[in-house]
Short mmCIF file of C-alpha atoms and ligand atoms in Angstrom, two decimals:
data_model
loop_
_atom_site.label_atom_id
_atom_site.label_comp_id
_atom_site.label_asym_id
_atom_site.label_seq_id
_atom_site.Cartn_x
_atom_site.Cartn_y
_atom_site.Cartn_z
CA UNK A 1 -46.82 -0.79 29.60
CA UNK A 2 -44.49 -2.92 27.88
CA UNK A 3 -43.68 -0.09 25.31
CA UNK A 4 -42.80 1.95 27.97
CA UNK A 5 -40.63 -0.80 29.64
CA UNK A 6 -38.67 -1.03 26.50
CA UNK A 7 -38.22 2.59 25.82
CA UNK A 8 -37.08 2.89 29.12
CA UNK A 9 -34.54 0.12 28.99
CA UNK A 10 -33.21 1.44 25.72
CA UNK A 11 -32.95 4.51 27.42
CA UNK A 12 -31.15 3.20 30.48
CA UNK A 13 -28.64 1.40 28.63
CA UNK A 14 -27.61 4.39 26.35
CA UNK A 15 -26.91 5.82 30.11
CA UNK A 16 -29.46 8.59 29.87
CA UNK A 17 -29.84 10.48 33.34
CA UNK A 18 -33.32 11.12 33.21
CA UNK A 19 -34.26 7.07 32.75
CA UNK A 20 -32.34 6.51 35.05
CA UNK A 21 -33.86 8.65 37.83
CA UNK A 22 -37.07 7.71 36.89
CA UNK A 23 -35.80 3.94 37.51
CA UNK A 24 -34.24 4.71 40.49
CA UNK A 25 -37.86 6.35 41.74
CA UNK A 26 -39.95 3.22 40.84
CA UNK A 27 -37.17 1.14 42.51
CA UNK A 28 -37.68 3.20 46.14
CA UNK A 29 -41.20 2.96 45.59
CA UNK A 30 -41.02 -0.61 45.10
CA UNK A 31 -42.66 -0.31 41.81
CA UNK A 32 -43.32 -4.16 40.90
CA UNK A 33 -42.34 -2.78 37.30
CA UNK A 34 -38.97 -2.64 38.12
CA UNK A 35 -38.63 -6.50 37.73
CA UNK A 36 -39.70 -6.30 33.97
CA UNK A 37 -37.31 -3.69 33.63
CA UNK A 38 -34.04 -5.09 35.44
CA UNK A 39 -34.70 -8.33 33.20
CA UNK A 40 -34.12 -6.60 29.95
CA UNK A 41 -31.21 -4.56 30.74
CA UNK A 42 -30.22 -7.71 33.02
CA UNK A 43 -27.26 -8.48 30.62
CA UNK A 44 -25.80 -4.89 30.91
CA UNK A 45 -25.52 -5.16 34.70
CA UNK A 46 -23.15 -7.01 37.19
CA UNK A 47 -20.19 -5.65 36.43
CA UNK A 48 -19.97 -2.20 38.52
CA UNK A 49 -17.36 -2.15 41.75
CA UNK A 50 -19.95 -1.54 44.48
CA UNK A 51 -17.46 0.58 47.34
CA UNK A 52 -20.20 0.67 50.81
CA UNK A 53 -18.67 3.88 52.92
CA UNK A 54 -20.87 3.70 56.20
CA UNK A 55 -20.13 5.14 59.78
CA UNK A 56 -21.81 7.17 62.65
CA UNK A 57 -23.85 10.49 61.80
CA UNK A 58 -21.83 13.45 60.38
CA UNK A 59 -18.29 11.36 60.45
CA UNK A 60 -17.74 12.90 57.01
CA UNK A 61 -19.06 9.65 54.91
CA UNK A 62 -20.25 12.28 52.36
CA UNK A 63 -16.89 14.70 52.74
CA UNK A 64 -15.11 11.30 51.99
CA UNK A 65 -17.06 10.55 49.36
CA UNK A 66 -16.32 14.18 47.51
CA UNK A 67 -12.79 13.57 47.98
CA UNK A 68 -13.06 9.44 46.43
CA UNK A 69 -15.04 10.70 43.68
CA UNK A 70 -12.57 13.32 42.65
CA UNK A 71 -10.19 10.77 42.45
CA UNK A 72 -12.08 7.86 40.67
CA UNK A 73 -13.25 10.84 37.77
CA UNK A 74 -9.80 11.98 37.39
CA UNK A 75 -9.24 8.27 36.27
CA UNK A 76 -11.89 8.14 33.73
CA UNK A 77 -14.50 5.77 36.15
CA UNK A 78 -18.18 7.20 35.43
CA UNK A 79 -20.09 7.04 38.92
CA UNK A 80 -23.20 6.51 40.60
CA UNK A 81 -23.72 7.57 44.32
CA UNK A 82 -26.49 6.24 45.99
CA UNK A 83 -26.69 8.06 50.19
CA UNK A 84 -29.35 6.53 52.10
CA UNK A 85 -30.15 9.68 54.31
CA UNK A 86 -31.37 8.44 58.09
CA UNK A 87 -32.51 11.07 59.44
CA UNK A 88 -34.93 13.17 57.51
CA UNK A 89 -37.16 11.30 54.77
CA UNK A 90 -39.83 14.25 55.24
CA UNK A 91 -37.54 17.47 55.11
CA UNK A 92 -35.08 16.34 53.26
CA UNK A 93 -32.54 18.07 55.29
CA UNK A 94 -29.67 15.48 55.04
CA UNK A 95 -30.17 14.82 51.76
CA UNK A 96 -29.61 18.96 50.85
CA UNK A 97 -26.28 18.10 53.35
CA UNK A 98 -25.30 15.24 51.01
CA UNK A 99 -25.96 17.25 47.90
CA UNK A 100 -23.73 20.43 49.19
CA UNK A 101 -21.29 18.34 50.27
CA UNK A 102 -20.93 16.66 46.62
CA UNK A 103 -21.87 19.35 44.92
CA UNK A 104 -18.35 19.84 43.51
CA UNK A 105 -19.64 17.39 41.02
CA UNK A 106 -22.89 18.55 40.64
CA UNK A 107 -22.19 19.51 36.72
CA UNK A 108 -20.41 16.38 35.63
CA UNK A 109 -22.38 13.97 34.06
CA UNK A 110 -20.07 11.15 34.79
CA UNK A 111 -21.83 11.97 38.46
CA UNK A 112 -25.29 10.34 39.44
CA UNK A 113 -25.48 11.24 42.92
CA UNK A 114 -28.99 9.98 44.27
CA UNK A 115 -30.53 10.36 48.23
CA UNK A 116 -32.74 7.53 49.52
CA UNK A 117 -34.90 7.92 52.12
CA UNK A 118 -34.58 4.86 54.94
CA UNK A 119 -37.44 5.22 56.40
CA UNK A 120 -40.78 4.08 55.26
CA UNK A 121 -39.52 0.95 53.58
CA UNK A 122 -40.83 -1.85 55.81
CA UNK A 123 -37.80 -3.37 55.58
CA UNK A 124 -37.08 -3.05 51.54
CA UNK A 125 -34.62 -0.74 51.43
CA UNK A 126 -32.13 -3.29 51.23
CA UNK A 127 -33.86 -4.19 47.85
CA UNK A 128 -34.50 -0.56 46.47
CA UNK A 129 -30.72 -0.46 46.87
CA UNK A 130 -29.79 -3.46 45.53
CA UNK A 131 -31.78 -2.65 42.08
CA UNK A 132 -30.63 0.86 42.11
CA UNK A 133 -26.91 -0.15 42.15
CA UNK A 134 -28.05 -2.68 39.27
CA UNK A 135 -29.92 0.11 37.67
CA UNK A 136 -26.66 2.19 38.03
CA UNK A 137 -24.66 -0.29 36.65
CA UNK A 138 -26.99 -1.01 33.35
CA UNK A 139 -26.30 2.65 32.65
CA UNK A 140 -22.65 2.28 32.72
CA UNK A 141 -22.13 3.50 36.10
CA UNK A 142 -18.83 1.33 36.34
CA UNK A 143 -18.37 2.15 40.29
CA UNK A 144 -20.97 2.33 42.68
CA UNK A 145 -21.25 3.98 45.98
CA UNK A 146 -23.34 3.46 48.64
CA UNK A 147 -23.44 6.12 51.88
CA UNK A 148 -25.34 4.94 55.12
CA UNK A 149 -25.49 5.62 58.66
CA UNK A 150 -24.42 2.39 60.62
CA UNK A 151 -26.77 2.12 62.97
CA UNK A 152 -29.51 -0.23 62.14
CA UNK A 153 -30.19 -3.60 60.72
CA UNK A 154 -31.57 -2.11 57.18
CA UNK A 155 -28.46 -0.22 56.77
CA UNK A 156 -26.05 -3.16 57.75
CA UNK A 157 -28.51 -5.17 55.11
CA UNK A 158 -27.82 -2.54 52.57
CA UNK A 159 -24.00 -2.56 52.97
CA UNK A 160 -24.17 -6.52 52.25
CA UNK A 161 -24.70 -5.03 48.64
CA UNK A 162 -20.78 -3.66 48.11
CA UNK A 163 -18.06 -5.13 47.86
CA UNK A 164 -15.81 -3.57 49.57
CA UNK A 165 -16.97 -1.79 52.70
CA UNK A 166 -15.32 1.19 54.58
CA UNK A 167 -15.98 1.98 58.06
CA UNK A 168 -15.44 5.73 59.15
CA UNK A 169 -14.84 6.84 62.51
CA UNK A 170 -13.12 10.08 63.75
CA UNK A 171 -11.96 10.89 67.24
CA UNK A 172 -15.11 11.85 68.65
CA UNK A 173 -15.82 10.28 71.75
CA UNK A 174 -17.33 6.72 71.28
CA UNK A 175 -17.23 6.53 67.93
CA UNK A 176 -15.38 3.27 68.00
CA UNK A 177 -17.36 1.43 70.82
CA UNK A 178 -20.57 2.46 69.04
CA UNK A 179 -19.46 0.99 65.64
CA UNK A 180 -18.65 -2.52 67.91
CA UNK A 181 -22.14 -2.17 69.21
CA UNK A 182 -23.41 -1.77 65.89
CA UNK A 183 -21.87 -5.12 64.66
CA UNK A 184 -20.40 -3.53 61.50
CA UNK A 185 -16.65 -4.02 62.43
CA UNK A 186 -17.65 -7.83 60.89
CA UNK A 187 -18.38 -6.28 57.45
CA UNK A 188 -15.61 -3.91 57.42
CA UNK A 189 -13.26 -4.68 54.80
CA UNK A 190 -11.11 -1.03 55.73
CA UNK A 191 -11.61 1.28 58.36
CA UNK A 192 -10.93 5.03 58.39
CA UNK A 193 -10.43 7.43 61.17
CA UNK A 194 -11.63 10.51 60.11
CA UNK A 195 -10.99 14.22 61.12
CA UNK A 196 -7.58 13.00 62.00
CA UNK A 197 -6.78 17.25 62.41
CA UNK A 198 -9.00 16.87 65.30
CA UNK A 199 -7.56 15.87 68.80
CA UNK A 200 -7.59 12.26 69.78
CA UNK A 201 -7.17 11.04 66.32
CA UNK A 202 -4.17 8.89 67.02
CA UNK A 203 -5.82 7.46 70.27
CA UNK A 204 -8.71 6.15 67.99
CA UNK A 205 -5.88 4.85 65.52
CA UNK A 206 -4.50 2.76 68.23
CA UNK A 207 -7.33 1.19 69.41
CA UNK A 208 -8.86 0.56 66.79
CA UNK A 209 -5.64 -0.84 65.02
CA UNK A 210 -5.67 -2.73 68.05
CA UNK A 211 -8.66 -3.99 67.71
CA UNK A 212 -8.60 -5.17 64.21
CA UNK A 213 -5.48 -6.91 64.96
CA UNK A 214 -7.27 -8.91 67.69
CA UNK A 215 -10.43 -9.87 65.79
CA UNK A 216 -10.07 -9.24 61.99
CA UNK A 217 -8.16 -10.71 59.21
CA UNK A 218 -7.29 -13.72 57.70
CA UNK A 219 -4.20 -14.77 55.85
CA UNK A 220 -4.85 -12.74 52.92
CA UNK A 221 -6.71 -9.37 54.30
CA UNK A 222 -6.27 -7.60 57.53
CA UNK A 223 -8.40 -4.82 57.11
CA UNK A 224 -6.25 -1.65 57.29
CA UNK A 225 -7.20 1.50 59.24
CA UNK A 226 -6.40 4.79 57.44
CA UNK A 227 -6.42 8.20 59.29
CA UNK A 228 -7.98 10.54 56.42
CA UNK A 229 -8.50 14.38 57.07
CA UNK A 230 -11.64 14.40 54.49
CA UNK A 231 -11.95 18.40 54.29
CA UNK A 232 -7.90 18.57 53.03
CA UNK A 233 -7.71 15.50 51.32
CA UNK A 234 -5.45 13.61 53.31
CA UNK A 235 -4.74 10.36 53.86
CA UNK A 236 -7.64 10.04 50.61
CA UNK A 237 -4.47 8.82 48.08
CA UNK A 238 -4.18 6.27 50.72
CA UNK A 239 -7.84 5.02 51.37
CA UNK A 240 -7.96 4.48 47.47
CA UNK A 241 -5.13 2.54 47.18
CA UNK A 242 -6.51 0.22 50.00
CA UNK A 243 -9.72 0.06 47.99
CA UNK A 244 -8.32 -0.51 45.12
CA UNK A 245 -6.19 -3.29 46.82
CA UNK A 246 -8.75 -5.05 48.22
CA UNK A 247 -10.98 -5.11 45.27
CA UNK A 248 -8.30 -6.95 43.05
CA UNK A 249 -7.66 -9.74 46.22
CA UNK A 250 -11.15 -10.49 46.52
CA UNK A 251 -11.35 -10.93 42.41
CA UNK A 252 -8.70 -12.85 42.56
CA UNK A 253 -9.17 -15.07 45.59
CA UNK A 254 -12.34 -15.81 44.44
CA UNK A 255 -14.30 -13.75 47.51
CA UNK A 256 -15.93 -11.28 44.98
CA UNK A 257 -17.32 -14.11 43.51
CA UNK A 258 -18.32 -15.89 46.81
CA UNK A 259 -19.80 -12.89 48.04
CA UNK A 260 -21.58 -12.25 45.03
CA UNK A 261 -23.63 -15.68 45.34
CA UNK A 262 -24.25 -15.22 48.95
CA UNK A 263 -25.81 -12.11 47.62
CA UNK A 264 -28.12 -13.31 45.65
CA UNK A 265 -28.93 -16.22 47.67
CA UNK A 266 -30.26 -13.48 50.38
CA UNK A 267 -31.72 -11.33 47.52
CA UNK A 268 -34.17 -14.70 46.40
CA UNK A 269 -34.46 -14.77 50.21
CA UNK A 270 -35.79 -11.24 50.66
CA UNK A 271 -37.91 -11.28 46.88
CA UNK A 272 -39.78 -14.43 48.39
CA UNK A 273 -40.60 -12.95 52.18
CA UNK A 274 -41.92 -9.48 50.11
CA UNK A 275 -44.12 -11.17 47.65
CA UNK A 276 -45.38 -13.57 50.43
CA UNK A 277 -46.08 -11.18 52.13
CA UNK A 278 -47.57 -8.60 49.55
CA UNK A 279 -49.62 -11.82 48.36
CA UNK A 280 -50.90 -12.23 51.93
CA UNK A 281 -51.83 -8.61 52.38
CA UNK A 282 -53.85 -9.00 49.39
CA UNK A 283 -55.47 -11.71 49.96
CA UNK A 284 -56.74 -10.43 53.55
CA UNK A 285 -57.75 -6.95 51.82
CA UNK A 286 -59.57 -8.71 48.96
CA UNK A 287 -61.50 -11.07 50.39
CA UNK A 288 -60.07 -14.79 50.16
CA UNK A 289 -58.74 -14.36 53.69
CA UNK A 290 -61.14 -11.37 54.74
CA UNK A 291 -64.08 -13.97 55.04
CA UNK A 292 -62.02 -16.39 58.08
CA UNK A 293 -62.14 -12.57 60.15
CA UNK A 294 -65.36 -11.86 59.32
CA UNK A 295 -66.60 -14.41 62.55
CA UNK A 296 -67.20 -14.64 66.46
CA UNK A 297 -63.79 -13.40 67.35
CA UNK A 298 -64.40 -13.30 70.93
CA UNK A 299 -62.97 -16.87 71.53
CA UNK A 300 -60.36 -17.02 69.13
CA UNK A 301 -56.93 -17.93 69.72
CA UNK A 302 -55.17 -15.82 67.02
CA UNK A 303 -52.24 -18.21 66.45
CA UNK A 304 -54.37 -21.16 65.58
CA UNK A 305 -56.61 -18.69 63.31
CA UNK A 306 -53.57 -16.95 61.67
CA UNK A 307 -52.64 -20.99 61.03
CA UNK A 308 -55.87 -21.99 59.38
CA UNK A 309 -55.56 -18.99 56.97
CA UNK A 310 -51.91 -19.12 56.25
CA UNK A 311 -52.90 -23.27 55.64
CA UNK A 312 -56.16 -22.54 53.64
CA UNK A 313 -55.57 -19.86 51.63
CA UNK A 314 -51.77 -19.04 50.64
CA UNK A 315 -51.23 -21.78 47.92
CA UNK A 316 -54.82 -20.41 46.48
CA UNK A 317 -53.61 -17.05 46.47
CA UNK A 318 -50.18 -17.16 45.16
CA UNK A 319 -51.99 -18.92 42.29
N1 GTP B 401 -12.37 18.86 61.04
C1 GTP B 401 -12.84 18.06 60.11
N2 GTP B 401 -14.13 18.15 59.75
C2 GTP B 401 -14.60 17.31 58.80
C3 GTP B 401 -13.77 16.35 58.17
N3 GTP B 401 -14.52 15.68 57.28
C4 GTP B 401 -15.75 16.17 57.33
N4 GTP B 401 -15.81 17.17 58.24
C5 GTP B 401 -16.98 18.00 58.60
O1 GTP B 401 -17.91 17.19 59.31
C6 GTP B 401 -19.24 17.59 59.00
C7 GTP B 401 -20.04 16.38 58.53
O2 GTP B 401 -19.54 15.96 57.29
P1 GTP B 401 -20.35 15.03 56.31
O3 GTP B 401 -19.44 14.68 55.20
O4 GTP B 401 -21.65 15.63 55.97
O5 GTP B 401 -20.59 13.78 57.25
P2 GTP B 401 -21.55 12.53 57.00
O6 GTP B 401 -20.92 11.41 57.73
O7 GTP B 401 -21.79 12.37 55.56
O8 GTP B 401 -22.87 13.01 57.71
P3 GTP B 401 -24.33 12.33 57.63
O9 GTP B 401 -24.54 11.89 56.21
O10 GTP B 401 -25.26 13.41 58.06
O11 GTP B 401 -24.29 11.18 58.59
C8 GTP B 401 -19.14 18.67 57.97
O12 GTP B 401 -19.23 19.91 58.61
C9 GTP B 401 -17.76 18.47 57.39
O13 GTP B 401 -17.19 19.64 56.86
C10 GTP B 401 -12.39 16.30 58.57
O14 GTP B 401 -11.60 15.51 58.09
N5 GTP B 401 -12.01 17.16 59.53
MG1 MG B 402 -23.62 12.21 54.48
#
């Protein structure tokens, strides 16, 4: 096993595709491997721009995404895509959308486009992402983007991993009062109304300009709002200049940096609460616990139970 952890490290760091889809597997499938792994190539990695693009179902995220990574090749960046697809882990039917969509760069090597499944996680696909941007990034994937839906709490998790976050809308009705509900206009670093050929686009400019102005920015950011037209490329010239912008204030400021320790501070967080919690699930399966359910359960109160065995047997088997 260890043989095959370095091979596959080398193999990683040279930046060879294959590795690193098999990395990128064992990450999703929370492969405990991937720990040994990320430590040896852990020198190669934190370095990658991490751009999140998330925004309501079929606002063009992945259309946008086309049209940035045309742009970021045509300036030499090598890129890794990873689009968490909401909708269909079984099927695969978003993640065939995502691939057409990018397909333009389906040939280019200096393209690692990789679908994620969000379902089926229990709650670590906030971690599978966070090791497959770091995976990206030890293969010399020097920008990383992330695509989700923003609807739930996973996704808003997994956009804590970028830093810098766009927020599409387009003029659809309720787009902008659903991305409120959501709570991601407090991680939006710049938002985009998209579709801006449609009708209405300039409404949803105001308002959300409007919007912004009332409850986002501080001295040095207010987070602009860009009206793109993904399938023509407008307004895209624009979006990466704001990017771009925003990257070098927050490296400068001293944000990136900030944002980079809260980061990890939640990513100890989340590593403890899944190996508790693996530990625990062992432990009941393999007997230490098993024995404490094994009794009279008729008159049990199952907080004072769950108690005992937490109390009894937790220290004993994390040991
Ligand atoms: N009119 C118009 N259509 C667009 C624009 N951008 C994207 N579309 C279309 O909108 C549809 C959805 O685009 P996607 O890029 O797949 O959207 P998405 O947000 O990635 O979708 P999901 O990943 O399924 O949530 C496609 O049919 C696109 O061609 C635009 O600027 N204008
Ligand atoms: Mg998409």
């Amino acid at each position: 096993m260890q043989m095959a952890h370095a091979d596959l490290a080398e193999r990683l760091l040279a930046g060879d595709v294959r590795a690193l889809a098999r990395a990128i597997r064992m990450a999703e499938d929370r492969d405990p491997e991937v720990a040994g792994l990320l430590r040896r190539v852990r020198g190669r990695a934190g370095s990658a721009t991490v751009v999140g693009v998330t925004g309501p179902p079929g606002s063009g995220k992945s259309t946008l995404c086309d049209q940035l990574i045309e742009r970021w090749r045509s300036q030499g960046l090598k890129i890794g895509v990873i689009a968490v697809d909401p909708s269909s882990p079984f099927t695969g039917g978003a993640i065939l959308g995502d691939r057409v969509r990018m397909q333009r760069h389906a040939t280019d090597t200096g393209v690692f486009i990789r679908s994620m499944a969000a379902r089926g996680h229990l709650g670590g696909l906030a971690a599978a992402a966070r090791e497959a941007i770091r995976l990206m990034d030890a293969a010399g994937r020097s920008l990383c983007l992330l695509e989700t839906v923003g609807v739930g709490q996973s996704e808003l998790e997994v956009m804590q991993t970028a830093d810098t976050t766009v927020v599409v809308t387009t003029p659809v009705a309720g787009d902008a009062v659903q991305i409120i509900k959501a709570g991601i206009l407090e991680i939006a670093d710049v938002f985009v109304v998209n579709k801006a050929d449609l009708p209405g686009a300039a409404k949803i400019y105001r308002e959300l300009r409007d919007l912004v102005r009332q409850t986002k920015g501080s001295a040095d950011w207010q987070p602009p709002v860009i009206m793109t037209s993904a399938v023509s490329a407008e307004g895209v010239e624009e979006l990466v200049g704001a990017i771009d912008r925003h990257g070098e204030l927050i490296a400068a400021s001293g944000e990136l940096e900030r944002r980079r320790v809260a980061r990890l501070r939640a990513e100890v967080e989340a590593i403890v609460i899944e190996r508790a919690a693996e530990r625990a699930r062992r432990a009941l399966r393999e007997g230490t616990m098993k024995q404490e359910l094994e009794g009279d359960l008729r008159d049990v109160d199952p907080y004072a139970l769950a108690e005992r065995i937490l109390n009894g047997h937790v220290k004993e088997a994390a040991g």
